[in-house]
Amino acid sequence: MQRPNDVVADLLQEYADLMAITGGEAFKVRVYEMAARSVGGYAQDISGMNPAGLRRIPNVGTSIAAKIDEYLRTGAIHQLEELRGKVPAGVRRLTTIPSLGPKKAMTLYEECGIGSVEGLEAAIRAGRLHGLHGFGAKTEENLLHGIALLHKTGARVRLDVAMEVAEEIVDALSAVPGCERCAYAGSLRRMKDTIGDVDILATAADSAALMTVVQGLPAVAEVIAHGETKTSVRTDTGLQVDLRVVAPDSWGAALQYFTGSRAHNIRTREIAVHQKLKLSEYGLFDVASGDRIASVDEEEVYGRLGLPWIPPTLREDGGEIEAALHGELPILITDADIRGDLHTHTDLTDGLASLEEMVAAAADRGYAYYAITDHAPKLYMQRMADAKALAQRDQVRRLDGACGGMRLLHGTELNIGPDGEVDWPPEFLAGFDMCVASIHSHFSQPRPEMTRRLVLACENPCVNIIGHPTARLIGKREPVDADWAEVFAACARTGTALEINAFPDRLDLPADLVRLAQRAGVVFAIDTDAHAVPHLAHLRYGIGTAQRGWLTPDRVINSWPLSRLRKFLRKGRSA
């Protein structure tokens, strides 16, 4: 299901993790981690590359290229298999707990016999870690918090992971002779942050061929259940996929039903009952006569209930039924409305592609404008300096308009320090076309301090956008604690946009806060935070999050014409 690049990237990251667990040298671990990022972010498909071609990928040297080549030829890396044999699976599972590193995971196994997440939680609560070097009270508290976060995420996967699986299955089934329609439904169609399982719907006169195909897909590791109209399988990544084949004349009702959410479906069924109708996955029926009166298309089903078609991303019983009844559904932002990306990186800092490569890829997407926002000096590991930023600015000015007329903005991603200060003095920042400011450290500040920190960043006349505002990493780091009403008020007052970061492990600002911020008068930027060419395609996930927050195009600054955007970016400063 995954791109070959992503599969190999996962293997290299696993190699790095296992080396760290078994006491490998730190610099070698870092080399493999960097190679994993580079391979995952490489635009070209690596499956047909020879070792010489693989060595042209940044951070991939001779040894790593040989391992990748071995995997591409044989389907395995023998040194990785050897490392797997040295580390119990439970210890590898322990390393998925936020705040627990590989060395401490191995310590827990060797000194306490702890080889599972459940075992660690029980040991902490029983006081069995008391006196164990490196495991003080604060560490135990952090571990319990990390375990809770892990349980909260559970078996759910990121939106992009589920989307790749679903789209590949839909493509495969759509190519089967006799398949009339095929689409994904469920929480994936509603673009939720994480997905528990994937629901696929199809219509066909004969379901047998579709059932056979889905069971035989290369990524299917297990057939959970098999029947005439429903088959459930589990992929090699552990994701469950449920395929349902429905009659062609039930397509609309089935798609509406299996898209959900449950709460939304309860509301639509209530409307049906009040009209002496019955709504199910088979259609909309007249209770008295039993006649089916709507079922072929979703629009028909909603229309017969007296509702306009409701976009799937709104179907959460969050007021969409009332808005539909009153003709007040928003016209949601779509990919087609976006004129440019305002938060991206190059290999000048932690990106994987050159300025020229990123600009060319953005132009290929048809953007009218595009911003380069590499990291600023306070993110020390990126080694940014004044001279490097100014040299990049010269490059940006030379490329401006050279790719299909796309205009370029030279920006930077600043770091919001614990006191609310940002990198570089105002006179230097004034030379940038725009500035994104983000939190990259001190995530556990108390609520009043975190709120003041964000408000001060908004009040900075050089800051145009607050990047990934809650700083969350889905399943790994909780959002920072802030008084968001106060932050939103500061954004509206100062003319500072909030970002909806489309990177799949962020999706930040989350949809619930997007909706609240919009009510407070805030405007937004939907950006990819791309660190490689393939990341530019993540925009779709930011759009989905924005739609879930009921966001309309007029509130998104990178849907505006460049002239209006430039005026906004001046933030009250003179031209």
mmCIF file of N, CA and C in Angstrom, residues 154-249:
data_model
loop_
_atom_site.group_PDB
_atom_site.id
_atom_site.type_symbol
_atom_site.label_atom_id
_atom_site.label_comp_id
_atom_site.label_asym_id
_atom_site.label_seq_id
_atom_site.Cartn_x
_atom_site.Cartn_y
_atom_site.Cartn_z
ATOM 1 N N GLY A 154 -4.716 4.678 20.775
ATOM 2 C CA GLY A 154 -5.083 3.287 20.547
ATOM 3 C C GLY A 154 -4.566 2.773 19.222
ATOM 4 N N ALA A 155 -5.432 2.035 18.553
ATOM 5 C CA ALA A 155 -5.047 1.413 17.283
ATOM 6 C C ALA A 155 -5.337 2.326 16.102
ATOM 7 N N ARG A 156 -5.648 3.561 16.355
ATOM 8 C CA ARG A 156 -5.970 4.485 15.279
ATOM 9 C C ARG A 156 -4.697 4.908 14.544
ATOM 10 N N VAL A 157 -4.858 5.228 13.268
ATOM 11 C CA VAL A 157 -3.715 5.631 12.453
ATOM 12 C C VAL A 157 -3.925 7.047 11.948
ATOM 13 N N ARG A 158 -2.857 7.646 11.476
ATOM 14 C CA ARG A 158 -2.945 8.998 10.934
ATOM 15 C C ARG A 158 -3.829 9.015 9.689
ATOM 16 N N LEU A 159 -4.395 10.168 9.447
ATOM 17 C CA LEU A 159 -5.289 10.349 8.312
ATOM 18 C C LEU A 159 -4.623 9.980 6.994
ATOM 19 N N ASP A 160 -3.377 10.389 6.795
ATOM 20 C CA ASP A 160 -2.710 10.125 5.520
ATOM 21 C C ASP A 160 -2.428 8.640 5.317
ATOM 22 N N VAL A 161 -2.123 7.929 6.402
ATOM 23 C CA VAL A 161 -1.861 6.492 6.302
ATOM 24 C C VAL A 161 -3.119 5.768 5.835
ATOM 25 N N ALA A 162 -4.255 6.097 6.447
ATOM 26 C CA ALA A 162 -5.517 5.473 6.056
ATOM 27 C C ALA A 162 -5.908 5.862 4.639
ATOM 28 N N MET A 163 -5.639 7.114 4.268
ATOM 29 C CA MET A 163 -6.009 7.581 2.938
ATOM 30 C C MET A 163 -5.237 6.825 1.857
ATOM 31 N N GLU A 164 -3.954 6.598 2.070
ATOM 32 C CA GLU A 164 -3.160 5.860 1.081
ATOM 33 C C GLU A 164 -3.711 4.447 0.889
ATOM 34 N N VAL A 165 -4.056 3.789 1.979
ATOM 35 C CA VAL A 165 -4.623 2.443 1.905
ATOM 36 C C VAL A 165 -5.948 2.468 1.157
ATOM 37 N N ALA A 166 -6.822 3.394 1.552
ATOM 38 C CA ALA A 166 -8.165 3.457 0.965
ATOM 39 C C ALA A 166 -8.114 3.751 -0.531
ATOM 40 N N GLU A 167 -7.288 4.693 -0.924
ATOM 41 C CA GLU A 167 -7.255 5.062 -2.338
ATOM 42 C C GLU A 167 -6.682 3.943 -3.200
ATOM 43 N N GLU A 168 -5.719 3.212 -2.663
ATOM 44 C CA GLU A 168 -5.182 2.104 -3.440
ATOM 45 C C GLU A 168 -6.225 0.999 -3.606
ATOM 46 N N ILE A 169 -6.986 0.734 -2.548
ATOM 47 C CA ILE A 169 -8.027 -0.289 -2.646
ATOM 48 C C ILE A 169 -9.142 0.151 -3.584
ATOM 49 N N VAL A 170 -9.556 1.398 -3.476
ATOM 50 C CA VAL A 170 -10.603 1.915 -4.369
ATOM 51 C C VAL A 170 -10.157 1.816 -5.818
ATOM 52 N N ASP A 171 -8.910 2.168 -6.087
ATOM 53 C CA ASP A 171 -8.393 2.075 -7.461
ATOM 54 C C ASP A 171 -8.412 0.626 -7.955
ATOM 55 N N ALA A 172 -7.984 -0.298 -7.100
ATOM 56 C CA ALA A 172 -7.932 -1.703 -7.493
ATOM 57 C C ALA A 172 -9.325 -2.262 -7.764
ATOM 58 N N LEU A 173 -10.280 -1.928 -6.914
ATOM 59 C CA LEU A 173 -11.635 -2.441 -7.087
ATOM 60 C C LEU A 173 -12.349 -1.779 -8.262
ATOM 61 N N SER A 174 -12.066 -0.505 -8.473
ATOM 62 C CA SER A 174 -12.708 0.204 -9.584
ATOM 63 C C SER A 174 -12.310 -0.383 -10.932
ATOM 64 N N ALA A 175 -11.151 -1.031 -10.972
ATOM 65 C CA ALA A 175 -10.667 -1.623 -12.221
ATOM 66 C C ALA A 175 -11.241 -3.018 -12.488
ATOM 67 N N VAL A 176 -11.975 -3.555 -11.517
ATOM 68 C CA VAL A 176 -12.549 -4.895 -11.680
ATOM 69 C C VAL A 176 -13.765 -4.822 -12.607
ATOM 70 N N PRO A 177 -13.831 -5.638 -13.657
ATOM 71 C CA PRO A 177 -15.003 -5.631 -14.539
ATOM 72 C C PRO A 177 -16.291 -5.876 -13.739
ATOM 73 N N GLY A 178 -17.276 -5.043 -13.985
ATOM 74 C CA GLY A 178 -18.546 -5.178 -13.281
ATOM 75 C C GLY A 178 -18.699 -4.247 -12.103
ATOM 76 N N CYS A 179 -17.593 -3.641 -11.641
ATOM 77 C CA CYS A 179 -17.690 -2.671 -10.547
ATOM 78 C C CYS A 179 -18.218 -1.361 -11.111
ATOM 79 N N GLU A 180 -19.345 -0.907 -10.610
ATOM 80 C CA GLU A 180 -19.965 0.306 -11.133
ATOM 81 C C GLU A 180 -19.530 1.556 -10.371
ATOM 82 N N ARG A 181 -19.475 1.445 -9.054
ATOM 83 C CA ARG A 181 -19.052 2.571 -8.211
ATOM 84 C C ARG A 181 -18.214 2.024 -7.067
ATOM 85 N N CYS A 182 -17.288 2.834 -6.609
ATOM 86 C CA CYS A 182 -16.471 2.438 -5.460
ATOM 87 C C CYS A 182 -15.940 3.706 -4.796
ATOM 88 N N ALA A 183 -16.020 3.773 -3.475
ATOM 89 C CA ALA A 183 -15.552 4.957 -2.741
ATOM 90 C C ALA A 183 -15.297 4.574 -1.296
ATOM 91 N N TYR A 184 -14.467 5.356 -0.614
ATOM 92 C CA TYR A 184 -14.295 5.171 0.821
ATOM 93 C C TYR A 184 -15.347 5.989 1.551
ATOM 94 N N ALA A 185 -15.698 5.559 2.748
ATOM 95 C CA ALA A 185 -16.718 6.235 3.539
ATOM 96 C C ALA A 185 -16.193 6.414 4.963
ATOM 97 N N GLY A 186 -17.067 6.404 5.938
ATOM 98 C CA GLY A 186 -16.664 6.453 7.334
ATOM 99 C C GLY A 186 -15.947 7.724 7.755
ATOM 100 N N SER A 187 -15.172 7.590 8.836
ATOM 101 C CA SER A 187 -14.464 8.749 9.383
ATOM 102 C C SER A 187 -13.416 9.277 8.420
ATOM 103 N N LEU A 188 -12.949 8.418 7.506
ATOM 104 C CA LEU A 188 -11.976 8.874 6.510
ATOM 105 C C LEU A 188 -12.620 9.893 5.579
ATOM 106 N N ARG A 189 -13.824 9.614 5.135
ATOM 107 C CA ARG A 189 -14.510 10.577 4.258
ATOM 108 C C ARG A 189 -14.827 11.872 5.014
ATOM 109 N N ARG A 190 -14.986 11.754 6.325
ATOM 110 C CA ARG A 190 -15.228 12.955 7.137
ATOM 111 C C ARG A 190 -13.922 13.654 7.499
ATOM 112 N N MET A 191 -12.782 13.071 7.102
ATOM 113 C CA MET A 191 -11.449 13.656 7.285
ATOM 114 C C MET A 191 -11.102 13.900 8.750
ATOM 115 N N LYS A 192 -11.404 12.916 9.596
ATOM 116 C CA LYS A 192 -11.020 13.030 10.992
ATOM 117 C C LYS A 192 -9.496 12.942 11.127
ATOM 118 N N ASP A 193 -8.978 13.432 12.242
ATOM 119 C CA ASP A 193 -7.532 13.481 12.467
ATOM 120 C C ASP A 193 -6.902 12.098 12.429
ATOM 121 N N THR A 194 -7.569 11.133 13.048
ATOM 122 C CA THR A 194 -7.085 9.757 13.068
ATOM 123 C C THR A 194 -8.226 8.827 12.673
ATOM 124 N N ILE A 195 -7.860 7.648 12.179
ATOM 125 C CA ILE A 195 -8.837 6.719 11.629
ATOM 126 C C ILE A 195 -8.687 5.363 12.310
ATOM 127 N N GLY A 196 -9.815 4.794 12.755
ATOM 128 C CA GLY A 196 -9.781 3.485 13.399
ATOM 129 C C GLY A 196 -9.749 2.349 12.399
ATOM 130 N N ASP A 197 -10.616 2.405 11.409
ATOM 131 C CA ASP A 197 -10.624 1.426 10.326
ATOM 132 C C ASP A 197 -11.162 2.103 9.078
ATOM 133 N N VAL A 198 -10.985 1.437 7.949
ATOM 134 C CA VAL A 198 -11.363 2.016 6.664
ATOM 135 C C VAL A 198 -12.607 1.307 6.137
ATOM 136 N N ASP A 199 -13.618 2.094 5.781
ATOM 137 C CA ASP A 199 -14.841 1.568 5.184
ATOM 138 C C ASP A 199 -14.820 1.843 3.689
ATOM 139 N N ILE A 200 -14.983 0.783 2.897
ATOM 140 C CA ILE A 200 -15.043 0.901 1.440
ATOM 141 C C ILE A 200 -16.409 0.411 0.980
ATOM 142 N N LEU A 201 -17.061 1.192 0.129
ATOM 143 C CA LEU A 201 -18.336 0.803 -0.467
ATOM 144 C C LEU A 201 -18.159 0.607 -1.959
ATOM 145 N N ALA A 202 -18.876 -0.367 -2.499
ATOM 146 C CA ALA A 202 -18.848 -0.600 -3.938
ATOM 147 C C ALA A 202 -20.211 -1.109 -4.381
ATOM 148 N N THR A 203 -20.520 -0.924 -5.650
ATOM 149 C CA THR A 203 -21.721 -1.500 -6.236
ATOM 150 C C THR A 203 -21.304 -2.370 -7.407
ATOM 151 N N ALA A 204 -21.962 -3.510 -7.512
ATOM 152 C CA ALA A 204 -21.691 -4.439 -8.610
ATOM 153 C C ALA A 204 -22.832 -5.444 -8.668
ATOM 154 N N ALA A 205 -23.130 -5.899 -9.848
ATOM 155 C CA ALA A 205 -24.164 -6.926 -9.995
ATOM 156 C C ALA A 205 -23.726 -8.218 -9.339
ATOM 157 N N ASP A 206 -22.416 -8.515 -9.389
ATOM 158 C CA ASP A 206 -21.857 -9.722 -8.791
ATOM 159 C C ASP A 206 -20.727 -9.313 -7.864
ATOM 160 N N SER A 207 -20.904 -9.582 -6.583
ATOM 161 C CA SER A 207 -19.917 -9.114 -5.604
ATOM 162 C C SER A 207 -18.696 -10.023 -5.494
ATOM 163 N N ALA A 208 -18.790 -11.258 -6.006
ATOM 164 C CA ALA A 208 -17.737 -12.253 -5.769
ATOM 165 C C ALA A 208 -16.374 -11.792 -6.264
ATOM 166 N N ALA A 209 -16.332 -11.182 -7.433
ATOM 167 C CA ALA A 209 -15.047 -10.758 -7.996
ATOM 168 C C ALA A 209 -14.389 -9.707 -7.116
ATOM 169 N N LEU A 210 -15.180 -8.786 -6.563
ATOM 170 C CA LEU A 210 -14.618 -7.740 -5.701
ATOM 171 C C LEU A 210 -14.076 -8.348 -4.411
ATOM 172 N N MET A 211 -14.811 -9.303 -3.864
ATOM 173 C CA MET A 211 -14.359 -9.943 -2.634
ATOM 174 C C MET A 211 -13.040 -10.684 -2.854
ATOM 175 N N THR A 212 -12.919 -11.320 -3.995
ATOM 176 C CA THR A 212 -11.691 -12.054 -4.312
ATOM 177 C C THR A 212 -10.511 -11.105 -4.454
ATOM 178 N N VAL A 213 -10.729 -9.983 -5.129
ATOM 179 C CA VAL A 213 -9.647 -9.021 -5.355
ATOM 180 C C VAL A 213 -9.162 -8.421 -4.049
ATOM 181 N N VAL A 214 -10.077 -8.001 -3.175
ATOM 182 C CA VAL A 214 -9.643 -7.336 -1.946
ATOM 183 C C VAL A 214 -8.870 -8.294 -1.047
ATOM 184 N N GLN A 215 -9.233 -9.578 -1.050
ATOM 185 C CA GLN A 215 -8.507 -10.548 -0.230
ATOM 186 C C GLN A 215 -7.103 -10.822 -0.769
ATOM 187 N N GLY A 216 -6.916 -10.626 -2.073
ATOM 188 C CA GLY A 216 -5.634 -10.949 -2.682
ATOM 189 C C GLY A 216 -4.694 -9.782 -2.854
ATOM 190 N N LEU A 217 -5.056 -8.606 -2.317
ATOM 191 C CA LEU A 217 -4.166 -7.448 -2.448
ATOM 192 C C LEU A 217 -2.850 -7.700 -1.724
ATOM 193 N N PRO A 218 -1.729 -7.219 -2.274
ATOM 194 C CA PRO A 218 -0.410 -7.514 -1.690
ATOM 195 C C PRO A 218 -0.270 -7.114 -0.230
ATOM 196 N N ALA A 219 -0.942 -6.047 0.172
ATOM 197 C CA ALA A 219 -0.760 -5.562 1.544
ATOM 198 C C ALA A 219 -1.687 -6.243 2.542
ATOM 199 N N VAL A 220 -2.550 -7.132 2.096
ATOM 200 C CA VAL A 220 -3.475 -7.807 3.009
ATOM 201 C C VAL A 220 -2.750 -8.949 3.713
ATOM 202 N N ALA A 221 -2.688 -8.845 5.032
ATOM 203 C CA ALA A 221 -1.993 -9.867 5.825
ATOM 204 C C ALA A 221 -2.942 -10.909 6.388
ATOM 205 N N GLU A 222 -4.228 -10.554 6.513
ATOM 206 C CA GLU A 222 -5.174 -11.473 7.158
ATOM 207 C C GLU A 222 -6.577 -11.169 6.671
ATOM 208 N N VAL A 223 -7.336 -12.218 6.410
ATOM 209 C CA VAL A 223 -8.763 -12.085 6.120
ATOM 210 C C VAL A 223 -9.507 -12.352 7.424
ATOM 211 N N ILE A 224 -10.162 -11.320 7.940
ATOM 212 C CA ILE A 224 -10.843 -11.434 9.233
ATOM 213 C C ILE A 224 -12.198 -12.119 9.072
ATOM 214 N N ALA A 225 -12.931 -11.711 8.046
ATOM 215 C CA ALA A 225 -14.252 -12.291 7.791
ATOM 216 C C ALA A 225 -14.548 -12.170 6.313
ATOM 217 N N HIS A 226 -15.325 -13.138 5.807
ATOM 218 C CA HIS A 226 -15.628 -13.137 4.376
ATOM 219 C C HIS A 226 -17.060 -13.584 4.162
ATOM 220 N N GLY A 227 -17.802 -12.797 3.409
ATOM 221 C CA GLY A 227 -19.175 -13.143 3.087
ATOM 222 C C GLY A 227 -19.529 -12.678 1.693
ATOM 223 N N GLU A 228 -20.803 -12.793 1.346
ATOM 224 C CA GLU A 228 -21.228 -12.413 0.002
ATOM 225 C C GLU A 228 -21.218 -10.914 -0.204
ATOM 226 N N THR A 229 -21.558 -10.152 0.829
ATOM 227 C CA THR A 229 -21.658 -8.694 0.665
ATOM 228 C C THR A 229 -20.677 -7.912 1.523
ATOM 229 N N LYS A 230 -19.966 -8.588 2.426
ATOM 230 C CA LYS A 230 -18.997 -7.887 3.265
ATOM 231 C C LYS A 230 -17.775 -8.757 3.498
ATOM 232 N N THR A 231 -16.616 -8.156 3.320
ATOM 233 C CA THR A 231 -15.348 -8.807 3.642
ATOM 234 C C THR A 231 -14.504 -7.850 4.471
ATOM 235 N N SER A 232 -13.917 -8.373 5.529
ATOM 236 C CA SER A 232 -13.033 -7.569 6.380
ATOM 237 C C SER A 232 -11.636 -8.162 6.325
ATOM 238 N N VAL A 233 -10.651 -7.300 6.086
ATOM 239 C CA VAL A 233 -9.266 -7.745 6.035
ATOM 240 C C VAL A 233 -8.417 -6.849 6.921
ATOM 241 N N ARG A 234 -7.230 -7.335 7.251
ATOM 242 C CA ARG A 234 -6.263 -6.526 7.989
ATOM 243 C C ARG A 234 -5.002 -6.402 7.149
ATOM 244 N N THR A 235 -4.517 -5.178 7.011
ATOM 245 C CA THR A 235 -3.322 -4.956 6.201
ATOM 246 C C THR A 235 -2.071 -5.302 6.996
ATOM 247 N N ASP A 236 -0.944 -5.307 6.310
ATOM 248 C CA ASP A 236 0.318 -5.634 6.989
ATOM 249 C C ASP A 236 0.748 -4.568 7.982
ATOM 250 N N THR A 237 0.072 -3.422 7.973
ATOM 251 C CA THR A 237 0.341 -2.390 8.976
ATOM 252 C C THR A 237 -0.662 -2.454 10.121
ATOM 253 N N GLY A 238 -1.576 -3.438 10.107
ATOM 254 C CA GLY A 238 -2.531 -3.622 11.197
ATOM 255 C C GLY A 238 -3.838 -2.894 11.034
ATOM 256 N N LEU A 239 -4.069 -2.230 9.910
ATOM 257 C CA LEU A 239 -5.282 -1.456 9.695
ATOM 258 C C LEU A 239 -6.390 -2.357 9.156
ATOM 259 N N GLN A 240 -7.553 -2.314 9.783
ATOM 260 C CA GLN A 240 -8.685 -3.105 9.311
ATOM 261 C C GLN A 240 -9.409 -2.355 8.197
ATOM 262 N N VAL A 241 -9.777 -3.088 7.164
ATOM 263 C CA VAL A 241 -10.525 -2.542 6.035
ATOM 264 C C VAL A 241 -11.777 -3.384 5.856
ATOM 265 N N ASP A 242 -12.933 -2.723 5.835
ATOM 266 C CA ASP A 242 -14.215 -3.391 5.634
ATOM 267 C C ASP A 242 -14.766 -3.015 4.265
ATOM 268 N N LEU A 243 -14.943 -3.998 3.402
ATOM 269 C CA LEU A 243 -15.541 -3.778 2.087
ATOM 270 C C LEU A 243 -16.983 -4.252 2.110
ATOM 271 N N ARG A 244 -17.891 -3.365 1.720
ATOM 272 C CA ARG A 244 -19.297 -3.721 1.589
ATOM 273 C C ARG A 244 -19.727 -3.489 0.145
ATOM 274 N N VAL A 245 -20.358 -4.494 -0.437
ATOM 275 C CA VAL A 245 -20.889 -4.363 -1.792
ATOM 276 C C VAL A 245 -22.406 -4.247 -1.683
ATOM 277 N N VAL A 246 -22.949 -3.166 -2.203
ATOM 278 C CA VAL A 246 -24.385 -2.903 -2.106
ATOM 279 C C VAL A 246 -24.999 -2.902 -3.498
ATOM 280 N N ALA A 247 -26.313 -3.028 -3.534
ATOM 281 C CA ALA A 247 -27.029 -2.976 -4.810
ATOM 282 C C ALA A 247 -26.893 -1.579 -5.401
ATOM 283 N N PRO A 248 -26.773 -1.456 -6.717
ATOM 284 C CA PRO A 248 -26.608 -0.133 -7.340
ATOM 285 C C PRO A 248 -27.701 0.859 -6.953
ATOM 286 N N ASP A 249 -28.936 0.371 -6.776
ATOM 287 C CA ASP A 249 -30.010 1.315 -6.468
ATOM 288 C C ASP A 249 -30.068 1.684 -4.980
#
